[in-house]
Short mmCIF file of N, CA, C and O in Angstrom, two decimals:
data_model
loop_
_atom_site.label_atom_id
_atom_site.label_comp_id
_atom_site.label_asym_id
_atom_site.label_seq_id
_atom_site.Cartn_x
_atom_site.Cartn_y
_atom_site.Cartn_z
N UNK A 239 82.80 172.15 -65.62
CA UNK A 239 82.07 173.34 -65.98
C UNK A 239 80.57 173.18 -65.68
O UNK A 239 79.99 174.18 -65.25
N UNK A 240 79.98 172.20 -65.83
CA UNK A 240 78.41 171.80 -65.57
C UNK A 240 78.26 172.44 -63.98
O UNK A 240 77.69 173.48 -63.62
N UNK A 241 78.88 171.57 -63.32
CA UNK A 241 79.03 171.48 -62.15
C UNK A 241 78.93 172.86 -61.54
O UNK A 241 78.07 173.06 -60.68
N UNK A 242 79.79 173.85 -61.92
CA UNK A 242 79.63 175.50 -61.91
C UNK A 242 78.47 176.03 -62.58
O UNK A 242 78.31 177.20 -62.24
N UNK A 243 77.66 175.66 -63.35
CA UNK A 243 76.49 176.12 -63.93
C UNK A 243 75.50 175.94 -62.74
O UNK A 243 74.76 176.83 -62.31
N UNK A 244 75.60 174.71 -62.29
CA UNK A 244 74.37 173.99 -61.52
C UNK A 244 74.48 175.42 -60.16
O UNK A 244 73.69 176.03 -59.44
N UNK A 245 75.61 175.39 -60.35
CA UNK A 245 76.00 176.06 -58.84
C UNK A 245 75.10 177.49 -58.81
O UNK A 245 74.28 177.86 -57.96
N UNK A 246 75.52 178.12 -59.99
CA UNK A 246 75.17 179.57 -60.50
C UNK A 246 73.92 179.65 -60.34
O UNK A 246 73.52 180.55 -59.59
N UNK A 247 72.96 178.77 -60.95
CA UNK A 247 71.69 178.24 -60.98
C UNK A 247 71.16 177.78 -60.09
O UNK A 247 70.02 177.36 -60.25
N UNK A 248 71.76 177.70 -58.86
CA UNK A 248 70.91 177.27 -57.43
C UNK A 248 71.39 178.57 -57.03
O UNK A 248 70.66 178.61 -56.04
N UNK A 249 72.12 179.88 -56.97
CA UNK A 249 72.09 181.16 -56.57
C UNK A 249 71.43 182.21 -56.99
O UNK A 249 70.99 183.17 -56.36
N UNK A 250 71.38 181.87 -58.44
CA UNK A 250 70.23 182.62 -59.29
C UNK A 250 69.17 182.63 -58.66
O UNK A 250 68.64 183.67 -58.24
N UNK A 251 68.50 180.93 -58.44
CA UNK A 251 67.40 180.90 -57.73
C UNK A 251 67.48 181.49 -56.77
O UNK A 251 66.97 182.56 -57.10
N UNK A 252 67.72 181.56 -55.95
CA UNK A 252 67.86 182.11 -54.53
C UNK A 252 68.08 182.85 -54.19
O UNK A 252 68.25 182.97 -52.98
N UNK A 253 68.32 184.33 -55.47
CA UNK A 253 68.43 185.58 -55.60
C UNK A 253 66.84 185.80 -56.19
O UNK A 253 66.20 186.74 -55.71
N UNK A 254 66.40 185.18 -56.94
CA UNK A 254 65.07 185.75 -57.71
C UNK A 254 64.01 185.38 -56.75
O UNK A 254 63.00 186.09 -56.78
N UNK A 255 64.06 184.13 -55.66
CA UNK A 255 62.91 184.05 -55.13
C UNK A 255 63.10 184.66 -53.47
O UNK A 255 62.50 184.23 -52.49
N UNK A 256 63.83 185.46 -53.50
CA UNK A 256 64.68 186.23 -52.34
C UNK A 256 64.71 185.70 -51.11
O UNK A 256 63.97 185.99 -50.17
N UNK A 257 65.87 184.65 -51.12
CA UNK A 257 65.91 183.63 -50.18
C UNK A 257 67.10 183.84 -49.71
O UNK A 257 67.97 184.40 -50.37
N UNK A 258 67.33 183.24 -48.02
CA UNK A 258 68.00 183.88 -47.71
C UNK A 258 69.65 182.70 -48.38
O UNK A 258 69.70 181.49 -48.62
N UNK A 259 70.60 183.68 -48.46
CA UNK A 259 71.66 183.13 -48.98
C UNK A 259 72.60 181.65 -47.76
O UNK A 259 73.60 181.03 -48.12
N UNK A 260 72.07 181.50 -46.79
CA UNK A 260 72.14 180.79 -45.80
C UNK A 260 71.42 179.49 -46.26
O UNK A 260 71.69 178.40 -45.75
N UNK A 261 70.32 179.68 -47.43
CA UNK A 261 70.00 178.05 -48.27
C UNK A 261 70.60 177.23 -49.02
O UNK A 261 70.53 176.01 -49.17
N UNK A 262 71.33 178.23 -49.57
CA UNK A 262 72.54 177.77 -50.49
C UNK A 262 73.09 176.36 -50.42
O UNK A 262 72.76 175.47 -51.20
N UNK A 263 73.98 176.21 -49.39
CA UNK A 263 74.32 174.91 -49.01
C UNK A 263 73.50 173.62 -48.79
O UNK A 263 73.81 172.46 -49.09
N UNK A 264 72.62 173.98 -48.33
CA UNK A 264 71.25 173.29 -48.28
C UNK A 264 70.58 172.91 -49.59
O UNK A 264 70.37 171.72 -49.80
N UNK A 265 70.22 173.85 -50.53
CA UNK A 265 69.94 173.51 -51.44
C UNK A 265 71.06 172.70 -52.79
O UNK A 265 70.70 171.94 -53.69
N UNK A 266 72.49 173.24 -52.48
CA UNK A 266 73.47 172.33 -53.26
C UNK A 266 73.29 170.79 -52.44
O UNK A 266 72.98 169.97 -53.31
N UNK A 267 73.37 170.15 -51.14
CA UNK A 267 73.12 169.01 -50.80
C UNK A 267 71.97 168.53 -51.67
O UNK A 267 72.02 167.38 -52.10
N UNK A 268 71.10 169.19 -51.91
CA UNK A 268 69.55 168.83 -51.87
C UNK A 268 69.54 168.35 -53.55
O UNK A 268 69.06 167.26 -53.87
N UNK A 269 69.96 169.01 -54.27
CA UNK A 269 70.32 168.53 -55.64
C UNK A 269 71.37 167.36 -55.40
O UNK A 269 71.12 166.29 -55.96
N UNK A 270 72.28 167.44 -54.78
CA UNK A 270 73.20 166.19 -54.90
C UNK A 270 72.42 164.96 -54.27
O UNK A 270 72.79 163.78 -54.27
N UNK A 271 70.97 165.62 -53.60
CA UNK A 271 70.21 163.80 -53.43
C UNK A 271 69.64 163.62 -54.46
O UNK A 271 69.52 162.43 -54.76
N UNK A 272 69.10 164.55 -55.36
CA UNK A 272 68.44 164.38 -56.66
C UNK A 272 69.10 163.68 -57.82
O UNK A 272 68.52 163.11 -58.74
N UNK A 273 70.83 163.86 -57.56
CA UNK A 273 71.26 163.05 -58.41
C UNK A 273 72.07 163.78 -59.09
O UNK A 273 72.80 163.18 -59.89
N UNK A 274 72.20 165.38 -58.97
CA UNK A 274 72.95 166.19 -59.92
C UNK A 274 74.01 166.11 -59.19
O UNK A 274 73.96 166.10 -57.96
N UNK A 275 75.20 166.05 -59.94
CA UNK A 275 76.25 166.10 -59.77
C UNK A 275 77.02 168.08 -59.50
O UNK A 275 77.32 169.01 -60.24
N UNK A 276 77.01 167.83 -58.09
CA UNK A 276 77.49 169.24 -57.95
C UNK A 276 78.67 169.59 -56.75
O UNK A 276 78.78 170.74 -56.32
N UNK A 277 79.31 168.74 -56.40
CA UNK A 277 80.59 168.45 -56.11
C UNK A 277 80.45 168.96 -54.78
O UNK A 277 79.38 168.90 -54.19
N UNK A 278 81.71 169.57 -54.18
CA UNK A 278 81.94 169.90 -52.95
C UNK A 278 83.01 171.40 -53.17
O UNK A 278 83.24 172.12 -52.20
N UNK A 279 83.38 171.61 -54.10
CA UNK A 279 83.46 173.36 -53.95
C UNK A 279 82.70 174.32 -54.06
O UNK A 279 81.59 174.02 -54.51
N UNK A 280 82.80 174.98 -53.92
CA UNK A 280 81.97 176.60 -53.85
C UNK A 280 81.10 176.13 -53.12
O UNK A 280 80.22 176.40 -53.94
N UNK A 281 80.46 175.59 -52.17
CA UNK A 281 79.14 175.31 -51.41
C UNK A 281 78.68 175.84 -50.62
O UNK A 281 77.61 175.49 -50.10
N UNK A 282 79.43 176.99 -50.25
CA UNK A 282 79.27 177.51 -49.26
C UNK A 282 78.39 179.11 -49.12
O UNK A 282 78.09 179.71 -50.15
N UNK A 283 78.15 179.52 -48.13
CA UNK A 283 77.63 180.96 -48.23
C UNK A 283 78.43 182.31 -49.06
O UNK A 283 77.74 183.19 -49.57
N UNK A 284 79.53 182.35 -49.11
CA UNK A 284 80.86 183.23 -49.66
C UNK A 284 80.23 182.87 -51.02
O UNK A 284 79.54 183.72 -51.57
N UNK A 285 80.40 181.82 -51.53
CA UNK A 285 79.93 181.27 -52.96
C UNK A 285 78.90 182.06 -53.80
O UNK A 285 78.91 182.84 -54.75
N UNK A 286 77.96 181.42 -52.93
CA UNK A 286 76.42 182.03 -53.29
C UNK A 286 76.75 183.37 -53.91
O UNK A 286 76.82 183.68 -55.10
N UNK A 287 77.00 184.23 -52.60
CA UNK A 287 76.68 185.73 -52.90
C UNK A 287 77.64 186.02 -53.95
O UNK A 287 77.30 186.81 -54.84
N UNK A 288 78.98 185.39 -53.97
CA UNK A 288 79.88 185.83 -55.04
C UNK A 288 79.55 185.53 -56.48
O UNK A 288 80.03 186.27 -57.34
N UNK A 289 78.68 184.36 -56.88
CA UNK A 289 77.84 184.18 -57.90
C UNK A 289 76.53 184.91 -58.13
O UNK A 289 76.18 185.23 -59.26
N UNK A 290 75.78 185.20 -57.01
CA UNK A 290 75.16 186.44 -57.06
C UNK A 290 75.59 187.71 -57.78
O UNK A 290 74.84 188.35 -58.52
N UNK A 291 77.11 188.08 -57.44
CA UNK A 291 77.13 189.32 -57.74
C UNK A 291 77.68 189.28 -59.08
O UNK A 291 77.59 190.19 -59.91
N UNK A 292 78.34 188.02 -59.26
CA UNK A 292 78.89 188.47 -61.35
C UNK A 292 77.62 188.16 -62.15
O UNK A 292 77.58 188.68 -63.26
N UNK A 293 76.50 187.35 -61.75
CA UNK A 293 75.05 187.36 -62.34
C UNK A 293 74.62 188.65 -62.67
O UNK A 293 74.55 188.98 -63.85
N UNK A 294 74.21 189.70 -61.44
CA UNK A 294 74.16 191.14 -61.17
C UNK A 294 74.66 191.72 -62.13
O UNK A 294 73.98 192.29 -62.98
N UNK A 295 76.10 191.64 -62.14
CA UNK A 295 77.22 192.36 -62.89
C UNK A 295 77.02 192.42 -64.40
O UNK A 295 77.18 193.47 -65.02
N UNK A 296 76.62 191.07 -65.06
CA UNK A 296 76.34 190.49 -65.97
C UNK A 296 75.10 190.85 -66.79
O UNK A 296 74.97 190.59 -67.98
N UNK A 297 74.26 191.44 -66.08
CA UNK A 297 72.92 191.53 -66.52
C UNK A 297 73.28 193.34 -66.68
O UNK A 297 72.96 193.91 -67.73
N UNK A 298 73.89 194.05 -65.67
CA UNK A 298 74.13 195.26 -65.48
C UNK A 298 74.83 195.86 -66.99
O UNK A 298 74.53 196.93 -67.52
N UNK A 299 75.70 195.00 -67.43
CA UNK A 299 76.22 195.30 -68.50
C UNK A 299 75.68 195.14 -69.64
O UNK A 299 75.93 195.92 -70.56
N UNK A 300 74.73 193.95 -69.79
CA UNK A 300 74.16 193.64 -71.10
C UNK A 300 73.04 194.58 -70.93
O UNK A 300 72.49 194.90 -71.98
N UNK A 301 72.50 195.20 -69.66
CA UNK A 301 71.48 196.50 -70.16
C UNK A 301 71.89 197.56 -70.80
O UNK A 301 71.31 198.23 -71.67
N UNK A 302 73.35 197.71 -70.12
CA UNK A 302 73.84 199.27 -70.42
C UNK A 302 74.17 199.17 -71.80
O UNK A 302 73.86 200.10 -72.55
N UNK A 303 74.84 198.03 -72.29
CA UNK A 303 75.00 197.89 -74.02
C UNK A 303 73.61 197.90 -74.66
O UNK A 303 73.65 198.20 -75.85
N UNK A 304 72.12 197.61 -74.08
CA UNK A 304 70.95 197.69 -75.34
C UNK A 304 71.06 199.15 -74.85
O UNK A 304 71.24 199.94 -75.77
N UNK A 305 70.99 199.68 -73.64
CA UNK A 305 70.58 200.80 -73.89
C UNK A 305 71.61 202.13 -74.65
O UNK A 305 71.16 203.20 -75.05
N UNK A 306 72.80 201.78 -74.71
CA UNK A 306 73.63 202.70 -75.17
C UNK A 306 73.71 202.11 -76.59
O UNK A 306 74.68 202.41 -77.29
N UNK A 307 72.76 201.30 -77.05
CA UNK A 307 72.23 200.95 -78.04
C UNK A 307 70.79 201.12 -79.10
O UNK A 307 70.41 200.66 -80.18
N UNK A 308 70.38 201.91 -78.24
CA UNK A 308 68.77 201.85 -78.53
C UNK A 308 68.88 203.28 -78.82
O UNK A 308 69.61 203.96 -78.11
N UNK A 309 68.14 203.89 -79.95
CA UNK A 309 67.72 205.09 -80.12
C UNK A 309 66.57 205.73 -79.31
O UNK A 309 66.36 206.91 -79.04
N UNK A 310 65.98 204.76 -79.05
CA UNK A 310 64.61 205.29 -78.09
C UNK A 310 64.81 204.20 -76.73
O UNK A 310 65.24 203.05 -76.82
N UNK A 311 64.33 204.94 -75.35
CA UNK A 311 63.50 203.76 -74.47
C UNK A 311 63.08 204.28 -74.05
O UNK A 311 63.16 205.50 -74.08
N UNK A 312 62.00 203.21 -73.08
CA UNK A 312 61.11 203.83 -72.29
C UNK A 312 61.15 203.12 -70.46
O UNK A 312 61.58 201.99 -70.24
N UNK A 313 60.73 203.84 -69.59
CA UNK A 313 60.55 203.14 -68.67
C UNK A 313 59.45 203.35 -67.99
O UNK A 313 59.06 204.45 -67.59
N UNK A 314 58.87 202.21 -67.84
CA UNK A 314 57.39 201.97 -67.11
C UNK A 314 57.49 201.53 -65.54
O UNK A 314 58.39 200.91 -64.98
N UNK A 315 56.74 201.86 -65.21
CA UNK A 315 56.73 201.70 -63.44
C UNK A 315 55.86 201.90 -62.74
O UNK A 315 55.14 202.90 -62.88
N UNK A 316 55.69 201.07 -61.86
CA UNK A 316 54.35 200.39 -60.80
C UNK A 316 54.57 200.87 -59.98
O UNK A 316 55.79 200.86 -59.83
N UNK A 317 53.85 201.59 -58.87
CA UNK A 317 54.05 202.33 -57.93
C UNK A 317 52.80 200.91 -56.79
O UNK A 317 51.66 200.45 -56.94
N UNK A 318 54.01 200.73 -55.65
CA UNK A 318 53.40 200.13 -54.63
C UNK A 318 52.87 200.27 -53.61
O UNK A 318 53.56 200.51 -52.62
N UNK A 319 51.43 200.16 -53.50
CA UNK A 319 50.48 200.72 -52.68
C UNK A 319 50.00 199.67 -51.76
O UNK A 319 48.79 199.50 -51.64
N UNK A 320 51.16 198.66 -50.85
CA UNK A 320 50.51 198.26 -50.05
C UNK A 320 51.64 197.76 -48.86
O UNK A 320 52.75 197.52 -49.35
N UNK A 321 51.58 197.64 -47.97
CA UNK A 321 52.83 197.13 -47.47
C UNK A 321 53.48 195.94 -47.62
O UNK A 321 52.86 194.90 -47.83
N UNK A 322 55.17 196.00 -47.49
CA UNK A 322 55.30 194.44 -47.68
C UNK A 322 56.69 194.47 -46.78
O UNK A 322 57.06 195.38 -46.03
N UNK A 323 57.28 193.32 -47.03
CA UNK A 323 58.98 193.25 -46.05
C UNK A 323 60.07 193.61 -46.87
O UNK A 323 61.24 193.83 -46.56
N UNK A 324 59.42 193.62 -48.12
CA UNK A 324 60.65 194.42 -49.09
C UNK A 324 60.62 195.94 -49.32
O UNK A 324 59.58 196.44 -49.76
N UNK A 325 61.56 196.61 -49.09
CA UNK A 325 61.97 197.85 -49.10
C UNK A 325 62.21 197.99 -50.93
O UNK A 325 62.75 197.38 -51.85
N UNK A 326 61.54 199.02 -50.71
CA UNK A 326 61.84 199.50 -52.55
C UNK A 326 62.30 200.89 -52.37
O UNK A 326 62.09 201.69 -51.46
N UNK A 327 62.83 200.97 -53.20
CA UNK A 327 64.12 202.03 -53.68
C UNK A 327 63.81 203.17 -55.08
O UNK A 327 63.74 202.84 -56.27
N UNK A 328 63.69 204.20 -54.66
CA UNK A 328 63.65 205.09 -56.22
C UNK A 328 64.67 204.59 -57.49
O UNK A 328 65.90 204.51 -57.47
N UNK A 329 63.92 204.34 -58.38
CA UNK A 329 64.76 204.18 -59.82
C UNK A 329 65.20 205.36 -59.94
O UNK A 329 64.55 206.40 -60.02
N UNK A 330 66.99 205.08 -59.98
CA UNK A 330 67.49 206.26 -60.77
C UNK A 330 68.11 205.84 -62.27
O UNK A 330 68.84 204.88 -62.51
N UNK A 331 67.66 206.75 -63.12
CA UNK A 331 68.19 205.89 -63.88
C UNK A 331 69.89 206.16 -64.69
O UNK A 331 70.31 205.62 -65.72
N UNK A 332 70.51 207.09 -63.86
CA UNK A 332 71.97 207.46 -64.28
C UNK A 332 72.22 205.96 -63.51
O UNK A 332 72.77 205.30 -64.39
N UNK A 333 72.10 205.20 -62.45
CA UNK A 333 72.98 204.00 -61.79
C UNK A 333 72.17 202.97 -63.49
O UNK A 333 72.66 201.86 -63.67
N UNK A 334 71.80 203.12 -63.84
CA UNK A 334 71.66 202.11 -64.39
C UNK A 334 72.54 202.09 -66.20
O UNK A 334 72.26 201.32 -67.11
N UNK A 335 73.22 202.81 -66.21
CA UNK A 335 74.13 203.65 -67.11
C UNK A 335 75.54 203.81 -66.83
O UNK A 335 76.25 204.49 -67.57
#
């Protein structure tokens, strides 16, 4: 079970610092020189993204329960005024429900 944490946790990363999913493997070797024990399944690119997406999934649900929980919310938002390589997307907020 560790071993699957570590895994989750080198995709996490590599979802939050938006890297490409092609590090993956690279970065599971790279811990196994560090010493963590992280085996030889899931190592691969398929992996990554498939731990990517129940992370996603995971977070998707525990919003929709505070918010179909909450009597009040609010949503705040930064409007980006400069160029960059990331494409941003209108918040809707029925997908997030």
């Amino acid at each position: 079970m560790a071993k699957l944490r570590v895994k989750f946790d080198i995709a996490h990363f590599i979802a939050v610092e938006k890297l490409s999913f092609t590090k993956y493997p690279a970065l599971c070797e790279l811990e196994t020189w560090h010493g963590v024990k992280v085996g030889t399944e899931y190592t691969n690119l398929k992996a990554a993204t498939e731990f990517c997406h129940y992370i996603a999934e995971s977070r998707r649900e525990e919003l929709k329960k505070q918010l179909q929980q909450a009597k009040y919310f609010s949503i705040l938002m930064d409007g980006n005024t400069h160029g960059t390589w990331l494409s941003t997307k209108p918040f809707n907020p029925a997908e997030a429900i």
